[in-house]
Structures are given as C-alpha cells and as structure tokens.
Short mmCIF file of C-alpha atoms in Angstrom, two decimals:
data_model
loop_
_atom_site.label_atom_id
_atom_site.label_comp_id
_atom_site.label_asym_id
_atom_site.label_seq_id
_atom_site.Cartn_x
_atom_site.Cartn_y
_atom_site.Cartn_z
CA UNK A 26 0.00 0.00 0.00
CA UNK A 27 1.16 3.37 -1.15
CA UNK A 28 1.56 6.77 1.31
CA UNK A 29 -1.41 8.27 0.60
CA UNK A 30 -3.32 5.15 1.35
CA UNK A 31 -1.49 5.19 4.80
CA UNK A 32 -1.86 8.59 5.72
CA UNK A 33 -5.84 8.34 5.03
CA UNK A 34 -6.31 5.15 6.63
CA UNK A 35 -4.59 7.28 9.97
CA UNK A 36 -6.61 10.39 9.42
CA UNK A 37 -10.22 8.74 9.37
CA UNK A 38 -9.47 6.20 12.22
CA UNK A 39 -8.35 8.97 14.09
CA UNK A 40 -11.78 10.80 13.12
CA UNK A 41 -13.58 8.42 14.65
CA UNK A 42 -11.93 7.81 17.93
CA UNK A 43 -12.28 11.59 19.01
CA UNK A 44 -14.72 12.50 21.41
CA UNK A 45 -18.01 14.35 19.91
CA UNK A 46 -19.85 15.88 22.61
CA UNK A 47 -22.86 16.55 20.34
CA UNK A 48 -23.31 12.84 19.14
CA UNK A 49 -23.03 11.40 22.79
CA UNK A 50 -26.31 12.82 23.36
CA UNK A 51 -28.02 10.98 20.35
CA UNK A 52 -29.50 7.43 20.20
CA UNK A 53 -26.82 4.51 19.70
CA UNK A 54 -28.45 3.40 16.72
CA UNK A 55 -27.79 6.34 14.85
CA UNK A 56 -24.54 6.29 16.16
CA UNK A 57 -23.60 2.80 14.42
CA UNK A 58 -25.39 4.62 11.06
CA UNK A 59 -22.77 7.34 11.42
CA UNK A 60 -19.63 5.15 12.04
CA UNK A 61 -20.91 2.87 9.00
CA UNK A 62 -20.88 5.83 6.69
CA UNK A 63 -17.57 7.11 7.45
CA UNK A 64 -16.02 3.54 7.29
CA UNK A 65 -17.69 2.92 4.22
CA UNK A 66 -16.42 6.39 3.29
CA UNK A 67 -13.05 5.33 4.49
CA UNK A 68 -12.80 2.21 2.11
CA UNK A 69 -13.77 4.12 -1.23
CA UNK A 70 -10.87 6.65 -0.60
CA UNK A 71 -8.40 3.88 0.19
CA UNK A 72 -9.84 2.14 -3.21
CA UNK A 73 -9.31 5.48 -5.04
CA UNK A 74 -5.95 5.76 -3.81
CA UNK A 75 -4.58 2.93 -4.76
CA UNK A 76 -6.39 2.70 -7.96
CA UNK A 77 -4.65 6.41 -8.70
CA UNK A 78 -1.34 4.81 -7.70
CA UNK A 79 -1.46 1.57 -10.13
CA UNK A 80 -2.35 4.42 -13.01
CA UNK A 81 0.81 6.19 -11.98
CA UNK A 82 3.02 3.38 -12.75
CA UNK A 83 0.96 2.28 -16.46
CA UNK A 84 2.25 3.97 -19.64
CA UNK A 85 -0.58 6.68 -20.82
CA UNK A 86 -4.12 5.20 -21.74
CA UNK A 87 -3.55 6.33 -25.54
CA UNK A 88 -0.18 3.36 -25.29
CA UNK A 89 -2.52 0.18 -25.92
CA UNK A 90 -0.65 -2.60 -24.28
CA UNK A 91 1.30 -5.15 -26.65
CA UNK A 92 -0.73 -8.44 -27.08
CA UNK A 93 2.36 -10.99 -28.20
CA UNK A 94 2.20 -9.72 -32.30
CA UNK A 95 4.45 -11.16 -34.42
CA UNK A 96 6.83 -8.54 -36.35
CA UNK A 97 9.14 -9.96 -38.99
CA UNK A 98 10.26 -7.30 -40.29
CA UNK A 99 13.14 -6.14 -37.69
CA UNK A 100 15.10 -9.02 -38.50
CA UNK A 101 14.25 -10.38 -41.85
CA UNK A 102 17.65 -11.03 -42.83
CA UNK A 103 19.07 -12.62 -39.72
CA UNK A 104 17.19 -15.99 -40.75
CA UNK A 105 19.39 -16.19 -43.64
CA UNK A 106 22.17 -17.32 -41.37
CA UNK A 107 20.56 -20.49 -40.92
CA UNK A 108 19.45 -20.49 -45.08
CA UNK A 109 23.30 -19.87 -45.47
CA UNK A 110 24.25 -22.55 -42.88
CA UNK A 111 22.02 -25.52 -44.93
CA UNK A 112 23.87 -24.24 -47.73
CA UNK A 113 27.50 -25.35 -46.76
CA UNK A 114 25.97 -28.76 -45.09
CA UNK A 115 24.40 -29.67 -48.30
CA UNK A 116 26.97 -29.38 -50.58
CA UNK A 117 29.56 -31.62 -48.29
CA UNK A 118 26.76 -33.78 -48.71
CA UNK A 119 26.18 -33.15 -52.91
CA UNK A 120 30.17 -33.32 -52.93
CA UNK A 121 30.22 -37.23 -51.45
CA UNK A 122 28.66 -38.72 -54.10
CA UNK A 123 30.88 -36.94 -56.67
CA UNK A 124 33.12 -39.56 -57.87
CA UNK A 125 36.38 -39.14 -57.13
CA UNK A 126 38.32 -40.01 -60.54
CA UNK A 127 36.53 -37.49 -62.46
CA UNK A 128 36.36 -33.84 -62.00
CA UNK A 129 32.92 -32.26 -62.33
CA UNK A 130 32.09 -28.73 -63.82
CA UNK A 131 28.96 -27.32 -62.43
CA UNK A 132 26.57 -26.48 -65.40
CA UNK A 133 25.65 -23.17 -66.58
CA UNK A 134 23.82 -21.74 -69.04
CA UNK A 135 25.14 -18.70 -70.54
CA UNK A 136 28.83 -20.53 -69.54
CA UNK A 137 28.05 -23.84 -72.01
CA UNK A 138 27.06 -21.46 -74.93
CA UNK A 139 29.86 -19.36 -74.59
CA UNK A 140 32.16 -22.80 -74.73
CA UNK A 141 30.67 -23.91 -77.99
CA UNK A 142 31.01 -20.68 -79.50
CA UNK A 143 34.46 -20.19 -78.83
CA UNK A 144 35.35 -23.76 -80.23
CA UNK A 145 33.22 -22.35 -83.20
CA UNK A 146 35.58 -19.73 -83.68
CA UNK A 147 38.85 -21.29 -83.16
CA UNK A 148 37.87 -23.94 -85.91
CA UNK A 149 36.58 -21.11 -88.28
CA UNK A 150 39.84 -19.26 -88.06
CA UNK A 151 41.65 -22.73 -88.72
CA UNK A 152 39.29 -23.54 -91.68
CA UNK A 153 39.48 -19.93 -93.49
CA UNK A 154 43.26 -20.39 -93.16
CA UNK A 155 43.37 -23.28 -94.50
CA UNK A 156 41.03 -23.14 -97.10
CA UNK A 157 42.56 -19.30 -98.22
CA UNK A 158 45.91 -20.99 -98.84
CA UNK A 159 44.45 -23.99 -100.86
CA UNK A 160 42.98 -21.02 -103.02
CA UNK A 161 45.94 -19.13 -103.36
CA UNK A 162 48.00 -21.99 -104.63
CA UNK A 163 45.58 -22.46 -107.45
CA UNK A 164 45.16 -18.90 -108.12
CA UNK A 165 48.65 -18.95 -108.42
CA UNK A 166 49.36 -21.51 -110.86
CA UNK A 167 46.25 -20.15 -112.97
CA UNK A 168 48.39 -17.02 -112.95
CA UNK A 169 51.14 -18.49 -113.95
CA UNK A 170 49.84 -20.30 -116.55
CA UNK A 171 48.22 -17.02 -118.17
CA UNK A 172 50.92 -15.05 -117.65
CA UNK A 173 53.21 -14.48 -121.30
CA UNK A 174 56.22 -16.64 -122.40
CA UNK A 175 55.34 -18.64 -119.11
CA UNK A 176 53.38 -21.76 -120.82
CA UNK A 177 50.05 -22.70 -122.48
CA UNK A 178 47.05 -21.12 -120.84
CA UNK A 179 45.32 -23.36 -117.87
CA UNK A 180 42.04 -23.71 -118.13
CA UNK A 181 39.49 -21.31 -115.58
CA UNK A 182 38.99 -22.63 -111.87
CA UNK A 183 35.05 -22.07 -111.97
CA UNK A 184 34.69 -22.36 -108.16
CA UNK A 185 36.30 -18.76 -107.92
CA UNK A 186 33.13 -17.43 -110.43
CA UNK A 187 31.27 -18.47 -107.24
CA UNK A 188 30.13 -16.65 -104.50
CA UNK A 189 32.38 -17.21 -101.68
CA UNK A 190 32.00 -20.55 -100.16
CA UNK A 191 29.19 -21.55 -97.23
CA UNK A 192 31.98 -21.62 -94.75
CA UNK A 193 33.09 -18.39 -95.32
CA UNK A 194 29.59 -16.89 -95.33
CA UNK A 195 29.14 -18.66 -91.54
CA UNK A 196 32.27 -17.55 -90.32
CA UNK A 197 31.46 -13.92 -90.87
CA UNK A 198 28.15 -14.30 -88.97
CA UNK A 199 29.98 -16.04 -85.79
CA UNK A 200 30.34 -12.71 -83.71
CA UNK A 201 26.21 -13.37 -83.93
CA UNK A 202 26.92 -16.31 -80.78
CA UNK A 203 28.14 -13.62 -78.60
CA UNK A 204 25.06 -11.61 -78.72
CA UNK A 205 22.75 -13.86 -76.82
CA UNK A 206 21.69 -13.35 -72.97
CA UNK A 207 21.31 -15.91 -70.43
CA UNK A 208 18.99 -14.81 -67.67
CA UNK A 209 19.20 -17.27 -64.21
CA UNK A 210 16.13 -16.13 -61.91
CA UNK A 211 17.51 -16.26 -58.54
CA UNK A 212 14.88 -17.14 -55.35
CA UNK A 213 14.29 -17.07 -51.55
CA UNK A 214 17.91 -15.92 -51.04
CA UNK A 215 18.37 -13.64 -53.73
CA UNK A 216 20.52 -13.70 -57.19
CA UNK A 217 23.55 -15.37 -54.80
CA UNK A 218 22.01 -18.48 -53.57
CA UNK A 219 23.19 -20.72 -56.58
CA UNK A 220 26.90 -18.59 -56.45
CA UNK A 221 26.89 -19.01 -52.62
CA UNK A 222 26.10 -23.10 -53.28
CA UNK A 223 28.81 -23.18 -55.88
CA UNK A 224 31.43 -22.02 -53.67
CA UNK A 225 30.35 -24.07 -50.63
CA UNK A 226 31.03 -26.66 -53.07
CA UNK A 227 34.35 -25.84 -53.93
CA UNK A 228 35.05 -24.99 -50.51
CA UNK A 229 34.28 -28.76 -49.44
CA UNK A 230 35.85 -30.36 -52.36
CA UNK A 231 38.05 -28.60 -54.62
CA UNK A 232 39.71 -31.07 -56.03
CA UNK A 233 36.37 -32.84 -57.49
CA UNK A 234 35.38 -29.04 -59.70
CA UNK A 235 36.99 -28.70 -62.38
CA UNK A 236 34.71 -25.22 -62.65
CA UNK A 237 32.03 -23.18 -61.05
CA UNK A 238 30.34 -22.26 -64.35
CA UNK A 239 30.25 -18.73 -64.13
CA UNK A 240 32.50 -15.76 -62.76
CA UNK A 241 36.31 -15.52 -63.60
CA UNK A 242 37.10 -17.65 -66.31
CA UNK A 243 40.58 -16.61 -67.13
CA UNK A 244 40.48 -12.90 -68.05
CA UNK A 245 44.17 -12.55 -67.46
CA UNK A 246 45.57 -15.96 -68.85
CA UNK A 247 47.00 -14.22 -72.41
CA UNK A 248 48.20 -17.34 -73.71
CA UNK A 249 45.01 -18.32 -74.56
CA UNK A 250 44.23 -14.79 -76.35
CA UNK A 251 48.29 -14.73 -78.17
CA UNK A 252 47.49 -18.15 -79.85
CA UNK A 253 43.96 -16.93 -81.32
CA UNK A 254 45.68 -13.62 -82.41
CA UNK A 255 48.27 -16.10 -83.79
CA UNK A 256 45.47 -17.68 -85.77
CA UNK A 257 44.21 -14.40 -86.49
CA UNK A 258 47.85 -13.23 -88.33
CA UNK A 259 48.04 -16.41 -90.30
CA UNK A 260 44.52 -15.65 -91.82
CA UNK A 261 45.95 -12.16 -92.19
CA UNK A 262 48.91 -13.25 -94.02
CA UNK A 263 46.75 -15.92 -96.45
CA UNK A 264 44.67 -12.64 -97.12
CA UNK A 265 47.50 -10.89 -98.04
CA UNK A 266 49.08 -12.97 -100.91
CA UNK A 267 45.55 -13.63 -101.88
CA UNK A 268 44.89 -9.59 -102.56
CA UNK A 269 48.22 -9.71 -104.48
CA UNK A 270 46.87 -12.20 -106.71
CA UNK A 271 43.96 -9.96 -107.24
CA UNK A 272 46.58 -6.94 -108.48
CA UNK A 273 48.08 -9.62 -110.96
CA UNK A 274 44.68 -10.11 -112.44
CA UNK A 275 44.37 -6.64 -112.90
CA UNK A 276 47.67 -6.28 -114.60
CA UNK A 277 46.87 -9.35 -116.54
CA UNK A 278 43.41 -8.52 -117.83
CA UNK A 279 44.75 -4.96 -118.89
CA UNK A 280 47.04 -5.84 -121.13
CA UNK A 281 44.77 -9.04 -122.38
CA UNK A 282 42.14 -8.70 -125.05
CA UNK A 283 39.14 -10.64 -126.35
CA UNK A 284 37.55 -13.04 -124.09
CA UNK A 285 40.95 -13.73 -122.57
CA UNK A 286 40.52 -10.04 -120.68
CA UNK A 287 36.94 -10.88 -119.77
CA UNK A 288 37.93 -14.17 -117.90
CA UNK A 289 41.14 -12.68 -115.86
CA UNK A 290 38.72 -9.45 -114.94
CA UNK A 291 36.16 -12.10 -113.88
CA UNK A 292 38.75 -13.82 -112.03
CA UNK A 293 39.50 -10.63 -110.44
CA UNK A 294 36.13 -9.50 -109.29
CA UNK A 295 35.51 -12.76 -107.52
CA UNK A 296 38.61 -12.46 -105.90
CA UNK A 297 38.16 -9.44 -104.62
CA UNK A 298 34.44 -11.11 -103.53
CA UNK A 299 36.47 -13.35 -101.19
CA UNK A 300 38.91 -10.50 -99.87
CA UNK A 301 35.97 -8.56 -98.65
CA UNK A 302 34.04 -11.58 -96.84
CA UNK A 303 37.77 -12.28 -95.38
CA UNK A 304 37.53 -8.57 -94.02
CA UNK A 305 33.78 -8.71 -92.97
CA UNK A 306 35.17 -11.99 -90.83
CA UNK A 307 38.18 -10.43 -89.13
CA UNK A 308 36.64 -7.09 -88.59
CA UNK A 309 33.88 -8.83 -86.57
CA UNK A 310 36.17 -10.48 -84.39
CA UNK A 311 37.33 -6.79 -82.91
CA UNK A 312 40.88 -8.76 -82.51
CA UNK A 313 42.09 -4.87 -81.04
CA UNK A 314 39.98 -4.85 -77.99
CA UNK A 315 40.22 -6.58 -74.73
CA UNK A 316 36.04 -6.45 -73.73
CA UNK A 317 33.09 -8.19 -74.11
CA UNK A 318 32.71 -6.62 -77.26
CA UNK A 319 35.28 -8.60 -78.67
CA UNK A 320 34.40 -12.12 -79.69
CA UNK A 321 37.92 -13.09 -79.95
CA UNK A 322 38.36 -11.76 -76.52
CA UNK A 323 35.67 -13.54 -75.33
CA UNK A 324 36.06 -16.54 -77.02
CA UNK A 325 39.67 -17.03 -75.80
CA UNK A 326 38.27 -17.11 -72.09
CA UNK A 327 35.85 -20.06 -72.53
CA UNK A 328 38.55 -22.01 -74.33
CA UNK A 329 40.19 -21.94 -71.07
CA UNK A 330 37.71 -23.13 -69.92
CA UNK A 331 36.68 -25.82 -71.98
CA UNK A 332 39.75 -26.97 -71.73
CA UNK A 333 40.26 -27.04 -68.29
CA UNK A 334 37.04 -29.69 -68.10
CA UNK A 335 37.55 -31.65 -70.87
CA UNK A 336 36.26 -35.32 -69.99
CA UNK A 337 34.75 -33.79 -67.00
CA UNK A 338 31.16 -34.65 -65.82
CA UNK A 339 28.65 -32.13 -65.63
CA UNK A 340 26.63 -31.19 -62.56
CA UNK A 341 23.09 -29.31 -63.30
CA UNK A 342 21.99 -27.79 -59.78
CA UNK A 343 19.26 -25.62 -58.81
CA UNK A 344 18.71 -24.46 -54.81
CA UNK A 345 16.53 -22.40 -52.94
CA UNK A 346 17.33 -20.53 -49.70
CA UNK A 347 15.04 -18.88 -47.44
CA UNK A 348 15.48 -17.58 -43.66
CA UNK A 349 12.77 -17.19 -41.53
CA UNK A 350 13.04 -14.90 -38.63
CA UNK A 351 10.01 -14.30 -36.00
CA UNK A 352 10.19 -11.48 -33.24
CA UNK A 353 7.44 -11.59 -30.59
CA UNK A 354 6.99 -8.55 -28.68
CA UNK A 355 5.32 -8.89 -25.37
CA UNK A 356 4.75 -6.39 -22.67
CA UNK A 357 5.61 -8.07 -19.81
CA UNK A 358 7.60 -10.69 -20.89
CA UNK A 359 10.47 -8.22 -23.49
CA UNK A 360 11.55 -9.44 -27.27
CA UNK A 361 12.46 -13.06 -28.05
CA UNK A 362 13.71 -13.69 -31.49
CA UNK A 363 13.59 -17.24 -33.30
CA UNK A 364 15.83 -18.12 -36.63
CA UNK A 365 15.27 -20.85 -38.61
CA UNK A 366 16.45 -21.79 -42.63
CA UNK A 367 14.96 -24.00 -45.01
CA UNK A 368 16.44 -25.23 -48.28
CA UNK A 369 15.08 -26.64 -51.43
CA UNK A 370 18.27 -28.71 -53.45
CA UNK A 371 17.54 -30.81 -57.15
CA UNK A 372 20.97 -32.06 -58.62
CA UNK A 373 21.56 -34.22 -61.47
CA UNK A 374 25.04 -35.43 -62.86
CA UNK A 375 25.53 -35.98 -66.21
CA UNK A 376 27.78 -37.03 -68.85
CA UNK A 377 28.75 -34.48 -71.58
CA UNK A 378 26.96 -36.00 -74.11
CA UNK A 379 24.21 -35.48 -71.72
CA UNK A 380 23.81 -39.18 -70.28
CA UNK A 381 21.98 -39.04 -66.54
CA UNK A 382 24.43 -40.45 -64.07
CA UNK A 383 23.04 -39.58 -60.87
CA UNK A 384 20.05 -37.37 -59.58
CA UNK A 385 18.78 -36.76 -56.55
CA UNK A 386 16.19 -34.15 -54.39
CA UNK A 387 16.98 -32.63 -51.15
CA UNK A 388 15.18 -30.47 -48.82
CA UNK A 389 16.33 -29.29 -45.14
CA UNK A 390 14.71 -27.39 -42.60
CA UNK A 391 17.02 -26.45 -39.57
CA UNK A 392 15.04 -26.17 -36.19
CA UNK A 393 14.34 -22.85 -34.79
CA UNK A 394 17.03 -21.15 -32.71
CA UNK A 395 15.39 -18.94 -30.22
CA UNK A 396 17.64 -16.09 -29.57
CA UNK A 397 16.51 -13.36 -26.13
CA UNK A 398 17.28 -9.92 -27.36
CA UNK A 399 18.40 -8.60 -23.71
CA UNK A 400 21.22 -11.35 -23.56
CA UNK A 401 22.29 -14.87 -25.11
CA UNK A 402 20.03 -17.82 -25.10
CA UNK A 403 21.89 -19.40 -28.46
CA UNK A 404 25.17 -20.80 -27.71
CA UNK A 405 28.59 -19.22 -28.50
CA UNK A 406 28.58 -21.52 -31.68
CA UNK A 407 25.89 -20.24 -33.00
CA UNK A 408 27.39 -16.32 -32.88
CA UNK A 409 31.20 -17.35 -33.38
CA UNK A 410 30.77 -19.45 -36.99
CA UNK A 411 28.46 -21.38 -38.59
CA UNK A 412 29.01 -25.35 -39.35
CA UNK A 413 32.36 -26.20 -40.40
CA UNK A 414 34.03 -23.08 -39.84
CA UNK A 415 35.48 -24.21 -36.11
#
C-alpha cells in the first residue's frame, strides 16, 4: 500500500476515535449509522488511492498494451544465417557422391554457350586459313599459266566465279553467338544463392570441380588470347598474298584482249568477292579490344575453360534458400527472437553427351534457434561461426 493510502487510513481512524460531545447525546443506533458511513467512506478513498497509484506506474491510456504480435520485419535477414548454414551442409553432402576419378564442372547456361562458340571460332579461323591458302596456290598456278612466255594457258577454276564458299559466309556471322543473354532467376535468397552453393562446393571439395560455371574464367591468362591472335595473323597473311593475286589479275586482264581479258577481270572481281568476306570476318572479331565486345576476346576465355574440363562430368543444380526470422513482442515478458532456414536442393550429374548419371532431391529445414534480445540464449557456436568453420 502506497503513502497516501497510509496517511488516510490514519486520518479517518483517528476521526472516529475523538470524542463528539454533540453525538453522545443521540440514540446509539444512529450512532452505528454514522460510524458505518464514514467507514464505508473510508474504504472508497483507500480504493481510489490505490487505484490512482497503479495508473501512476501504467504507460498513458492512448499506449494500448502489446498483445504478443508477431513482427518480422526487424530481422528479416538474420534468418538467412541459418538459409546460409544448410547451404554449406548440403553441398559436403552433394560433394560425397561426386566420384572421385573425375572432375565435375557445375553447369551453366550462358557458360556452355559461350564454350561452344568459342570452339566455333577457333575452328573457323583454322578452316578460313586453311582453305585461303588452298585457293591461293591455285590462283597462283592459274596465274602463272596465263601469264606471257610462261606456258600454255590453264584452263578457268570455276569455283572462284562463285560466290564465296558456305563456310566463309558462316564464319562472318559467328560474332552473332556472342550476342545472346542468359537470364538465371535467382529465389528465396536472392541472385547469390546458386553462387553461394557453388562455392560451398568448392570450398568442401576442390579437387572434385573442375569449374564453377560462371565468374572468372581466365580474363588474365593471355596465352590463350596470343594463340587466337596467332590464328588471327596467319589468316591475315593468307589474305594478303591472296589480294596480291587480285593486283596480278588486274595487270593481266589490262594488257589481255578478247575473251581472254573478260575471264582474268572475272577472275579478279571474284577475288576481290572473297577479300571482302575475309575482311567482314576479321573485322567482326574486334581482334584490337580486350572487352566483351570482342568475340575473340571472349572466345579465348571459354577455351580456357573448356579446356580445363575436358572429360569432365557435368553437374546441373538448382537451390533455394530462405530464412525465416520471428520477433514476438510482449509487454511483460520483453523481445524473443527465433531463426530458422529451409532449403530446397535438385541435382543431377551428367555425362557431356548429356547421359543421366546420378540425380537426386533434397530439402532441409534447420530447427528454430530462439535467440533473447536482452542477452544470449543461443550458444557461442551459434554467434562465433556457422558449421564447419570451427
């Protein structure tokens, strides 16, 4: 009981103990009336008092008091902790049935494309070369042969009437490969969860990967890049004597006459056909910049890495990572905060040539670690590092 309640309690008994000289003289029944008022009087005040002091100590009546609602929103990311801890336990568990002779490369996409497409350029330079120097020894013998006091006339190579050859036509159009756009949806966890799976997985077993898919892929390894330029200056150097032949023709069919002059100029226009679909070619590759831009640029990174998983299997691998996180907030009893993760994992292993060697579906849901705001109800493990890391 409060002070005020003590001091009235005090002040009306001693009311009624004092001496009244005036209510002596009146009937006892009245009397009792009297004393029952002022006790009853009495009890109200005390009531009131204490009633007063119990508002004193409540927050103002416009505050409602908290019922126990649940707010997610404080902490929605600190559930990912336990999304990100599933993570690393399912890939030691995804890396165990790896087999242990064979490296794996973990499929992607836009990665894949990118590998066929430099392999498509690599064997077009090798084929143009190739094919531009079996032209230019026939050109050259047909110039010899028509040039004077150097032997009978040989007869016309019709293929060069032609427009330049299929391959030739294709090559030009390669840069095309690089112009495509892979798009991976990321979920629950965000763009990251299948990057944040791939490196749990080479953190538990590096020496299974032989690649992550995507992200560096060799940038800096100029090797790679010197022997394509290589490639590049041997085309370069095919096109070369092939544009001289073209300024022999010219010579030739200006001091020829009669259908002799029309043949070498022929000659010479579809020469000059093949020197310009030899330019369109190069000039597409952008050989002179180091950038996406450049398909020869490009295309020497994903021979890296198609060569660095050759005979590899392939892993295809799709997860999902979500964090729950539930705050109660309760008047009397403070904050209390629970974390739990659930994960969502479909693998399947594969051959190149796209054989199924394994597949499997996992799903995890950690139980919920109940964490008290105003101190430490997980254990030190919990805050130091999550699985694996001690």
């Amino acid at each position: 009981m409060g002070s005020l309640t003590r001091c009235l309690s005090l002040f009306c008994l001693a009311a009624s103990m004092a001496p009244v000289p005036a209510l002596a003289q009146q009937p006892a029944g009245l009397l009792d009336a009297r004393a029952g008022l002022l006790e009853a009087e009495t009890r109200q005040a005390i009531a009131e008092a204490e009633r007063a002091e119990l508002l004193a100590r409540l927050p103002p009546a416009q505050a409602k008091p908290l019922s126990g609602a649940v707010d997610t929103r404080q902490f929605g990311a600190a559930g990912l902790a336990r999304a990100f801890d599933l993570a690393l336990e399912l890939a030691q568990e995804v890396c165990a049935v790896l087999p242990a002779d064979r490296p794996t490369l973990l499929y992607d996409p836009a990665t894949a494309q990118g590998m066929v497409a430099a392999r498509a350029v690599e064997a077009a330079l090798v084929r143009l070369s190739e094919d531009l120097a079996a032209r230019n020894r026939e050109l050259a013998l047909y110039i010899e042969a028509h040039t004077p006091a150097e032997g009978a006339p040989r007869a016309l190579p019709l293929a060069w009437l032609a427009v330049p050859p299929a391959t030739l036509r294709a090559a030009a159009d390669l840069a095309a490969l690089f112009k495509g756009d892979t798009t991976l949806a990321g979920i629950g966890y965000g763009e990251g969860a299948r990057a944040l799976f791939a490196s749990a997985m080479a953190r538990s077993c590096p020496a299974r990967l032989a690649g992550l898919g995507s992200g560096y892929l060799g940038e800096l390894d100029w090797s790679r890049h010197e022997r394509l330029l290589g490639r590049v200056r041997a085309l370069g150097g095919h096109r070369a004597i092939l544009a001289q032949h073209a300024e022999t023709l010219a010579r030739l069919a200006g001091s020829a006459k009669g259908e002799l002059k029309k043949e070498l100029a022929a000659m010479e226009d579809a020469v000059r056909v093949h020197l310009k679909s030899v330019d369109a070619f190069v000039d597409s590759l952008k050989a002179g910049e180091a950038s996406d831009k450049s398909p020869l640029f490009v295309a020497a990174r994903y021979l890296g890495q198609a060569e660095r998983s050759e005979g590899a299997l392939v892993l295809d691998v799709d997860v999902r990572l979500e964090g729950m996180s539930v705050v109660r907030d309760n008047l009397f009893t403070g904050q209390k905060l629970a974390l739990s993760g659930v994960a969502f994992l479909w693998y399947r292993l594969h051959e190149a040539d796209g054989r199924l060697v394994k597949a499997d579906a996992l799903r995890r849901i950690t139980r919920p670690v109940e964490v008290k705001l105003g101190g430490n109800m997980a254990g030190d493990a919990f805050w130091a590092a999550a699985p694996g890391e001690r």
